[in-house]
Coordinates of C-alpha atoms and ligand atoms in Angstrom, one line a residue:
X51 CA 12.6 -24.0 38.6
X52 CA 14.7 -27.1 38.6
X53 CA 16.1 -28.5 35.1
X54 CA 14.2 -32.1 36.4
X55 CA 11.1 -30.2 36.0
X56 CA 11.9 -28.9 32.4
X57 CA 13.2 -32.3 31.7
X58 CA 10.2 -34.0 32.7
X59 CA 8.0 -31.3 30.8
X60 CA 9.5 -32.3 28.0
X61 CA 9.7 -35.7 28.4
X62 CA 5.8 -35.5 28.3
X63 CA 5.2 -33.3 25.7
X64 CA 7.3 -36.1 23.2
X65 CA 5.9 -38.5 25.2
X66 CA 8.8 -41.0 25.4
X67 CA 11.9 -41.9 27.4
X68 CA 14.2 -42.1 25.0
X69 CA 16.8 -39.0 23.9
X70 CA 15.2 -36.0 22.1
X71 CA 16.8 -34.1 19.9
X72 CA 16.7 -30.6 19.6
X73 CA 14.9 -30.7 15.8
X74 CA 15.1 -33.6 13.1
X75 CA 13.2 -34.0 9.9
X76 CA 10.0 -36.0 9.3
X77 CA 9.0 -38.1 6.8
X78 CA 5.2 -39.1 7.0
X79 CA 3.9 -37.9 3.6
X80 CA 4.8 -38.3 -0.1
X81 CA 8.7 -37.9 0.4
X82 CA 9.6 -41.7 -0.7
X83 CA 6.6 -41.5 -3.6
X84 CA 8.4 -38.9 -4.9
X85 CA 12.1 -39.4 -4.0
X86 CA 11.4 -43.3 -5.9
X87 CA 10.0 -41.8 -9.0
X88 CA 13.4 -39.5 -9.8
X89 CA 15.1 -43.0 -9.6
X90 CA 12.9 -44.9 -11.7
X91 CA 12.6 -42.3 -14.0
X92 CA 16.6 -41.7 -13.5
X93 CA 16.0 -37.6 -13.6
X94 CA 18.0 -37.2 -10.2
X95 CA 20.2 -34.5 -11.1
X96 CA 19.9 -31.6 -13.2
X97 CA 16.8 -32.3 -15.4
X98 CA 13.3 -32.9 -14.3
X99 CA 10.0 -31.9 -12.9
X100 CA 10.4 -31.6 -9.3
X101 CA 12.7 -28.5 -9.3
X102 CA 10.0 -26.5 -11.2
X103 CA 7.7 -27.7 -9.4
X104 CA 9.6 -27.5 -5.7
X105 CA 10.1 -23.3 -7.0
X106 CA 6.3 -22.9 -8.1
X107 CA 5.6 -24.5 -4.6
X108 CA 7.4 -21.9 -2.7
X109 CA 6.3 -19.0 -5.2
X110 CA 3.2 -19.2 -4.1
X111 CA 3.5 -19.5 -0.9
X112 CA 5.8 -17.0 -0.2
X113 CA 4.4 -14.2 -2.8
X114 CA 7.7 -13.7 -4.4
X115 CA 8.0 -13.1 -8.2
X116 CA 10.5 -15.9 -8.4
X117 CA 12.1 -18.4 -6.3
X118 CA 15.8 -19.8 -7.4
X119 CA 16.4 -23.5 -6.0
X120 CA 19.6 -24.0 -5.1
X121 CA 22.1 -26.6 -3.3
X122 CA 22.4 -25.4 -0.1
X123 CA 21.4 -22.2 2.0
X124 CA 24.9 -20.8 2.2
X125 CA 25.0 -20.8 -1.9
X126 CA 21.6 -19.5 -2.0
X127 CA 23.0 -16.5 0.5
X128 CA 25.8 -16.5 -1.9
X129 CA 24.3 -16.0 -5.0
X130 CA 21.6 -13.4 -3.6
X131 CA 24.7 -10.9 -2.7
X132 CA 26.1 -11.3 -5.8
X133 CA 22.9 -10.1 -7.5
X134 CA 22.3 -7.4 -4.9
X135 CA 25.3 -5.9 -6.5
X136 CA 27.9 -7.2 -3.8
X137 CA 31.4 -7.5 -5.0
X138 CA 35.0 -7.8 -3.2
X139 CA 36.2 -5.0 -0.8
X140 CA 32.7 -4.2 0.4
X141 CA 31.6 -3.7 3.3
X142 CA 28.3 -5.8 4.5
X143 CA 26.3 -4.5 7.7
X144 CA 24.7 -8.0 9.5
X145 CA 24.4 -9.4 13.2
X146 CA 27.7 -10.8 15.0
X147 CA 24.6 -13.1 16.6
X148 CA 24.2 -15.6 13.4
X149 CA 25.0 -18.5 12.5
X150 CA 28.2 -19.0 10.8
X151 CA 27.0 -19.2 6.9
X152 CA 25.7 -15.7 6.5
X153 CA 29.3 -14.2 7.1
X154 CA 31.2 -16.9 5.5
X155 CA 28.8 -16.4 2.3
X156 CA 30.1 -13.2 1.8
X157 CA 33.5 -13.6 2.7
X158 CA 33.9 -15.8 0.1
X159 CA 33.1 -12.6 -2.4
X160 CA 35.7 -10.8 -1.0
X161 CA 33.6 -8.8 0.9
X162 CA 33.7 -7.9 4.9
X163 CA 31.3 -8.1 7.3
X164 CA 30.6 -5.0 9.7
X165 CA 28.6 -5.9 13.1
X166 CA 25.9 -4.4 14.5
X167 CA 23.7 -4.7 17.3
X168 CA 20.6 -7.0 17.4
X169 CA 17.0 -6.1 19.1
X170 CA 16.6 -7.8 22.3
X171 CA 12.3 -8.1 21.1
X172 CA 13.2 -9.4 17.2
X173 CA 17.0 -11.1 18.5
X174 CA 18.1 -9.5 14.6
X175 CA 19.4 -6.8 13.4
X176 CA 18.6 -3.7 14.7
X177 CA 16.9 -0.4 12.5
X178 CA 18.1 1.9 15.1
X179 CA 21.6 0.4 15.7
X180 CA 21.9 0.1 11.9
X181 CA 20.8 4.3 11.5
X182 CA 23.4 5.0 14.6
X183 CA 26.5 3.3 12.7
X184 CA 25.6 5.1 9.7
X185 CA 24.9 8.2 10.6
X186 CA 28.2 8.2 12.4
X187 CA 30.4 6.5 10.2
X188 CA 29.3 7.1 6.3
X189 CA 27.9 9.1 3.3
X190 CA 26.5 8.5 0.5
X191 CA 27.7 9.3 -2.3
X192 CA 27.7 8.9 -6.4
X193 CA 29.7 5.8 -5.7
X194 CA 27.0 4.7 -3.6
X195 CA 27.5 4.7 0.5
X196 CA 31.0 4.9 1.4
X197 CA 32.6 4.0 5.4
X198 CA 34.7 7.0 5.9
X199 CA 36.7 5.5 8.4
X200 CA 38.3 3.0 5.5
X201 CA 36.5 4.1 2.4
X202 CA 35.2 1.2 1.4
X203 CA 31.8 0.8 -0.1
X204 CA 28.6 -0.5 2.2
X205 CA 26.8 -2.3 -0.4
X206 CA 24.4 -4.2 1.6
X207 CA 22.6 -4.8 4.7
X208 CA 22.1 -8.4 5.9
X209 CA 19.7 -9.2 8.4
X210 CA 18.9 -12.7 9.7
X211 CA 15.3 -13.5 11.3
X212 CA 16.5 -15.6 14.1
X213 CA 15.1 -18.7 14.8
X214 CA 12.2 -17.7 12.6
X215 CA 11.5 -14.2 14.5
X216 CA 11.1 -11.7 11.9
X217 CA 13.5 -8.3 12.0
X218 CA 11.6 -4.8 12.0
X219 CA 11.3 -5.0 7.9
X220 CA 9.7 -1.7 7.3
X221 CA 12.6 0.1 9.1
X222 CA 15.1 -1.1 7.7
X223 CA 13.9 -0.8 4.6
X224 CA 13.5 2.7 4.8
X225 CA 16.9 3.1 6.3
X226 CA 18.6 0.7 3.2
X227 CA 16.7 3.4 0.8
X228 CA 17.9 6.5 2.9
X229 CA 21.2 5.4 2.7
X230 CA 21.3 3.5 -0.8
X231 CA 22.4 0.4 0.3
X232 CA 20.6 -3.1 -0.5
X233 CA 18.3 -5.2 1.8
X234 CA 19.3 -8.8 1.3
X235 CA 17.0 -11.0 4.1
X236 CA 18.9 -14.2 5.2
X237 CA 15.6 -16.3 5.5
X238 CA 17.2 -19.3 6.4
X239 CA 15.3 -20.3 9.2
X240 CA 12.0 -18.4 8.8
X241 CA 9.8 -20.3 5.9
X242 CA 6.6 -20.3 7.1
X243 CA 7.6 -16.9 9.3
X244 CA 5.6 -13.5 8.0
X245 CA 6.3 -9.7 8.4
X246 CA 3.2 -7.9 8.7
X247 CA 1.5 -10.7 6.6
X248 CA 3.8 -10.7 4.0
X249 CA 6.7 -13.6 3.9
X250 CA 10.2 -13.1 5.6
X251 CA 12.8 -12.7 2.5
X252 CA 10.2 -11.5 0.2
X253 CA 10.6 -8.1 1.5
X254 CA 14.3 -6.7 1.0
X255 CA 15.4 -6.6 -2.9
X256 CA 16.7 -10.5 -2.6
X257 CA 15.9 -13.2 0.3
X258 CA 17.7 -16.6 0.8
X259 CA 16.2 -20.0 2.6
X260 CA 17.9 -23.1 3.3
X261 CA 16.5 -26.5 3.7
X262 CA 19.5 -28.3 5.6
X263 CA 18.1 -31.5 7.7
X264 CA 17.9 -28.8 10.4
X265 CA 15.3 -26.7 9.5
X266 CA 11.6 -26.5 9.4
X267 CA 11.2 -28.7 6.1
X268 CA 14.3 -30.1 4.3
X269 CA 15.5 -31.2 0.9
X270 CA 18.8 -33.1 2.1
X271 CA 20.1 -29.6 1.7
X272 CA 19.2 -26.6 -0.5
X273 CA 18.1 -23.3 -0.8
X274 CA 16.3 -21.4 -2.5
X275 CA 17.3 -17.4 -3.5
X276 CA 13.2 -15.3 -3.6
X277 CA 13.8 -13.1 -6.4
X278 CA 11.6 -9.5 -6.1
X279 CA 11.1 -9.1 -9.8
X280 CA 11.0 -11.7 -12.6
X281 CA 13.5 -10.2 -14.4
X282 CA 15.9 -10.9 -11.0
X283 CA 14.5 -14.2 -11.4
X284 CA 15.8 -15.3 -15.0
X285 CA 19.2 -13.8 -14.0
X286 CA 19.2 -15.2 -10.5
X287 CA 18.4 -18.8 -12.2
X288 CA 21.4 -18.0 -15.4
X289 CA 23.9 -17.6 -12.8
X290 CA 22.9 -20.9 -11.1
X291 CA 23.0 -22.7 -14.2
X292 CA 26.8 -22.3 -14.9
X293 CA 25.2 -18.7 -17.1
X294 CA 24.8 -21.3 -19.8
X295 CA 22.8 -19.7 -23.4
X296 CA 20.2 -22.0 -24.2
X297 CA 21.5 -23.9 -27.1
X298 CA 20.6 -27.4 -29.3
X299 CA 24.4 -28.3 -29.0
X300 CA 26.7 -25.8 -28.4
X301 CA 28.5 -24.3 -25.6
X302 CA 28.3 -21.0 -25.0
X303 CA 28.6 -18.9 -20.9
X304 CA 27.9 -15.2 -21.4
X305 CA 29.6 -14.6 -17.7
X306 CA 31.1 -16.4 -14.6
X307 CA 28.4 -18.4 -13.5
X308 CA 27.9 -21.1 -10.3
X309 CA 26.8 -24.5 -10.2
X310 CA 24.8 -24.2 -7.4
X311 CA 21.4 -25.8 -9.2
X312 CA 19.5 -28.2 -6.6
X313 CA 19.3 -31.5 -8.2
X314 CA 16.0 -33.2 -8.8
X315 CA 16.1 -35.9 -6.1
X316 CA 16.8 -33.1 -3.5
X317 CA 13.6 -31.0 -5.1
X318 CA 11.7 -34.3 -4.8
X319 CA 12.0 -34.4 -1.1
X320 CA 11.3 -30.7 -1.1
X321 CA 8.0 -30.8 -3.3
X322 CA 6.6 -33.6 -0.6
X323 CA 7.8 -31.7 2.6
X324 CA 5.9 -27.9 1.0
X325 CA 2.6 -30.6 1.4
X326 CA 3.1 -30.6 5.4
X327 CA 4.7 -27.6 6.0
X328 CA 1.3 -25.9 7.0
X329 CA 0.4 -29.2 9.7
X330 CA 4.2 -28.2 10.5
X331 CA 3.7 -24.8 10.9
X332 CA 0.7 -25.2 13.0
X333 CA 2.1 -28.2 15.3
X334 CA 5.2 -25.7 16.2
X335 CA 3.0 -22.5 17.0
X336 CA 1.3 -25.3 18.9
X337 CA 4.3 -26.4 20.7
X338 CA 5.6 -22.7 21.5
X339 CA 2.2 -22.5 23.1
X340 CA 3.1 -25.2 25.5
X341 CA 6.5 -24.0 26.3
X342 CA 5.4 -20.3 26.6
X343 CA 2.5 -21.0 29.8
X344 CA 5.5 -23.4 30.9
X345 CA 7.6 -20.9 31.8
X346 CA 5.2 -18.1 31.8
X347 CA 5.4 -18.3 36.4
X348 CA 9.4 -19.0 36.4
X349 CA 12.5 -17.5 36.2
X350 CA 13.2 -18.1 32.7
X351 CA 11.1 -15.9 29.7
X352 CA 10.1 -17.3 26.7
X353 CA 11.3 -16.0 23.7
X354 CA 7.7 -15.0 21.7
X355 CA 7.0 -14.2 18.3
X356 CA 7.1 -10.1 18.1
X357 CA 3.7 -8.7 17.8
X358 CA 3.8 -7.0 14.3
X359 CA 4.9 -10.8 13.1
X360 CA 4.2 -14.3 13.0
X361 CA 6.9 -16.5 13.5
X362 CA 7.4 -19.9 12.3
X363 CA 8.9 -20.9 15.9
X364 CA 11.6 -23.1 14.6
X365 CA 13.7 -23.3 17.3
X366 CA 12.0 -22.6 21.0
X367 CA 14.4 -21.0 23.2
X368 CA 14.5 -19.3 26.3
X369 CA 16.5 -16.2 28.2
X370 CA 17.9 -17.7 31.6
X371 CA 18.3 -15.3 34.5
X372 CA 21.4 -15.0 34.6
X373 CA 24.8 -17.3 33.1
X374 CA 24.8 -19.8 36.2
X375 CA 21.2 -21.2 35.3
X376 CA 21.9 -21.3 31.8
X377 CA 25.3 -23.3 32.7
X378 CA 23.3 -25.7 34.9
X379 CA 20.6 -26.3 32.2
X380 CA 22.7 -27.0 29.4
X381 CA 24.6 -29.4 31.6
X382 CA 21.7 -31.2 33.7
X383 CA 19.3 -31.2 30.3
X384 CA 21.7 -32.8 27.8
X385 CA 23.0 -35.1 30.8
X386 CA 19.7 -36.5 31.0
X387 CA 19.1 -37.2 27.2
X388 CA 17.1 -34.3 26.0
X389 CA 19.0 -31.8 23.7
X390 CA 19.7 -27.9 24.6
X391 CA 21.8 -25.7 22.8
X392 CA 23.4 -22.4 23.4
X393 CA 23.2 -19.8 21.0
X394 CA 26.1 -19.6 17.9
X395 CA 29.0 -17.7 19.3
X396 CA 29.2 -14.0 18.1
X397 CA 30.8 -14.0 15.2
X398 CA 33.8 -11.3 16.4
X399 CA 34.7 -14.0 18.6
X400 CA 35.9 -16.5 16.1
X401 CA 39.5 -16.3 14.2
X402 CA 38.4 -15.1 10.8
X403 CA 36.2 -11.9 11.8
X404 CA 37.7 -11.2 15.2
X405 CA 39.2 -8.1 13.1
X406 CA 35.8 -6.9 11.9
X407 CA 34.4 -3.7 11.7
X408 CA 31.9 -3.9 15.2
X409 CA 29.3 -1.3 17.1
X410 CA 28.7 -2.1 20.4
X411 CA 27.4 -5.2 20.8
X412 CA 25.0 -5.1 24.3
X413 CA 22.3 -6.5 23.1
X414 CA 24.1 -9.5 21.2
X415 CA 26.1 -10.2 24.3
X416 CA 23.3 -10.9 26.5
X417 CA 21.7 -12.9 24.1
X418 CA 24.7 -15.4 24.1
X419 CA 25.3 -15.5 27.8
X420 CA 21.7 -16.5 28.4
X421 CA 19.9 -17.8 25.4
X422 CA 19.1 -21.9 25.2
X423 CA 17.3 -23.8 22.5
X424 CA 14.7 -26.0 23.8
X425 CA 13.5 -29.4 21.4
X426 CA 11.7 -28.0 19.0
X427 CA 10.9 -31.1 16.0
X428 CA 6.8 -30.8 15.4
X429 CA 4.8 -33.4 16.7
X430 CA 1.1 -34.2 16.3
X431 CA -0.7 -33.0 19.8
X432 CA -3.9 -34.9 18.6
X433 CA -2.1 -38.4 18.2
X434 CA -0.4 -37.6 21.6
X435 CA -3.9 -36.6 23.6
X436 CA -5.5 -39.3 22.1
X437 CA -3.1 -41.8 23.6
X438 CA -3.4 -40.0 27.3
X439 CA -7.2 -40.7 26.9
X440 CA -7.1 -44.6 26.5
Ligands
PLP988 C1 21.0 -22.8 8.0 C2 21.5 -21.4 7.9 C3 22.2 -21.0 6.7 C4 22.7 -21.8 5.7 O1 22.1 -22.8 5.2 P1 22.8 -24.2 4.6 O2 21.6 -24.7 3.9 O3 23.1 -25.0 5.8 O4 23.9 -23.8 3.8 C5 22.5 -19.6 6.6 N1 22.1 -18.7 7.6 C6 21.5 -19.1 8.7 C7 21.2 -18.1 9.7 C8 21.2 -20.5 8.9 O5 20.6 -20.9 10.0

């Protein structure tokens, strides 16, 4: 298939001629209503309705016991090792196929990420890969689950559901519990994306989502740490809150805390985008619908939702046959004003973790030498086949 052709899908699908992103916010509900009313009412920071509200909004409908707003993803990812117990010279077990964020979360802490193999069906991390690393390289013990190799402690297990595919939950569940290590879900891109009906992040002991411009709703930026108990929760939100006790006047931290509370007008934003996200949700299963029967007779296969989930289809993308095509497509697609991307490059590959802890990395490999994201913004199919009829 030539890249004209996938151009010109697309070209129809957003029905213009000018350049199309690969995915950009919208704005056609409350957002300004809401957004105006912090600033007359000059709650825009700290204080004010809309960040209760913006965490009762994804409460229910996520299922979790409590949802922590935060300012950014990366301090939500933050914050949700720190509570799963994560603490410097600790080893964490996630994909080298990530984004950037989830490792430099817990480098921050001090702590080291190890890297281990993704599923080629899921594109995260991988139950069996995780079992085979373990089972080879560490014990548990009183201390918890030490690396032999180095000694250190493996205090958690990070998976990321990629582009909104959920990971195989229920296995590594059961492996984090065989081998006493904590399941902390990097949700980031999967809000709206569900493991065997119940929501990605909800499932490990803490989750974290992010609401950078990028992603399926936004708040600016923020997060948002989904607590499993409620007792996590009111810790969770302490830390957040500079681990201030609630005083008339005075001044008193009981530990090291973060600021890393979302301000009002950012929650604002949020509480009017949770009002769409289902119309969003739908438009992009909608959209991956299209793409899939696109490319269901070519060369190039469709990355699909696995069948024990449904994904929120973030981002589209597609495996190429081999490194040429994806080369070509890239080049011709993003010559021609409609934006591809390749995947993140493993993170072993860039300066600060190139010394990591690694398994083989097969899977992850192939990935990156063939993967592109396709435009992926949702669009309203009904105001588009509306327009071919008249
Ligand atoms: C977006 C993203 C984050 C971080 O979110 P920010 O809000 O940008 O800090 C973390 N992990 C993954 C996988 C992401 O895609």
């Amino acid at each position: 298939m030539k890249s004209a052709s996938i151009v010109e899908f697309i070209r129809g699908t957003y029905q213009t001629n000018e350049f199309i992103p690969l995915h950009v916010p919208r704005f056609d509900g409350n957002e300004k209503n809401y957004v105006m009313e912090t600033l007359e009412s000059t709650f825009v920071s700290s204080v004010g309705k809309f960040v209760d509200n913006f965490e009762h909004k994804i409460e229910s409908f996520t299922g979790t016991a409590k949802a922590v707003a935060t300012v950014n993803g990366t301090a939500a990812l933050h914050t949700a090792l720190y509570m799963a117990g994560v603490r410097q010279g600790d080893l964490v077990i996630t994909q080298a196929l990530t984004f950037v964020a989830t490792c430099n979360a817990l480098h921050h802490m001090g702590a080291e990420p190890v890297f281990v193999d993704v599923s080629p069906v899921s594109l995260g991390l991988c139950p069996k890969a995780v079992d085979a690393f373990l089972c080879e390289q560490a014990e548990v013990t009183e201390t918890g689950c030490i690396h032999k190799p180095t000694g250190k402690r493996i205090q958690a297990v990070v998976p990321m559901h990629t582009f909104g595919h959920p990971v195989e939950l229920d296995e590594l569940l059961a492996i984090c519990q065989k081998w006493n290590i904590a399941l902390v879900e990097d949700a980031a891109e999967s809000l709206g994306s569900f493991y065997k009906g119940k929501h990605t992040g909800t499932i490990g002991d803490f989750g974290a989502l992010s609401f950078n411009g990028n992603k399926i709703i936004t708040t600016g930026g923020g997060g948002i740490v989904l607590c499993q108990s409620s007792d996590d929760g009111v810790h969770t939100k302490h830390l957040t809150t500079t681990a201030k006790v609630p005083h008339a006047y005075e001044f008193f931290h009981d530990e090291p805390g973060f600021n890393y509370r979302m301000p009002n007008i950012n929650a604002a934003l949020g509480c009017a985008q949770m009002e769409v996200l289902d119309s969003y949700l739908q438009q992009k299963r909608q959209l991956a619908g299209r793409y899939r029967d696109f490319f269901s007779d070519s060369e190039y296969k469709f990355v699909s939702e696995p069948s024990y989930a449904q994904s929120n289809y973030w981002l589209n993308a597609i495996i190429c046959p081999d490194q040429e095509a994806r080369e070509r497509l890239l080049k011709e697609t993003n010559a021609a004003g409609v934006m591809t991307r390749p995947i993140w490059k493993l993170m072993h590959r860039l300066p600060m973790f190139e010394n990591a802890i690694r398994a083989d990395l097969n899977n992850s490999e192939f990935i990156e030498a063939h993967l592109v994201n396709l435009p992926s913004t949702p669009i309203k199919f009904d105001v588009i086949e509306e327009r071919n009829e008249s």
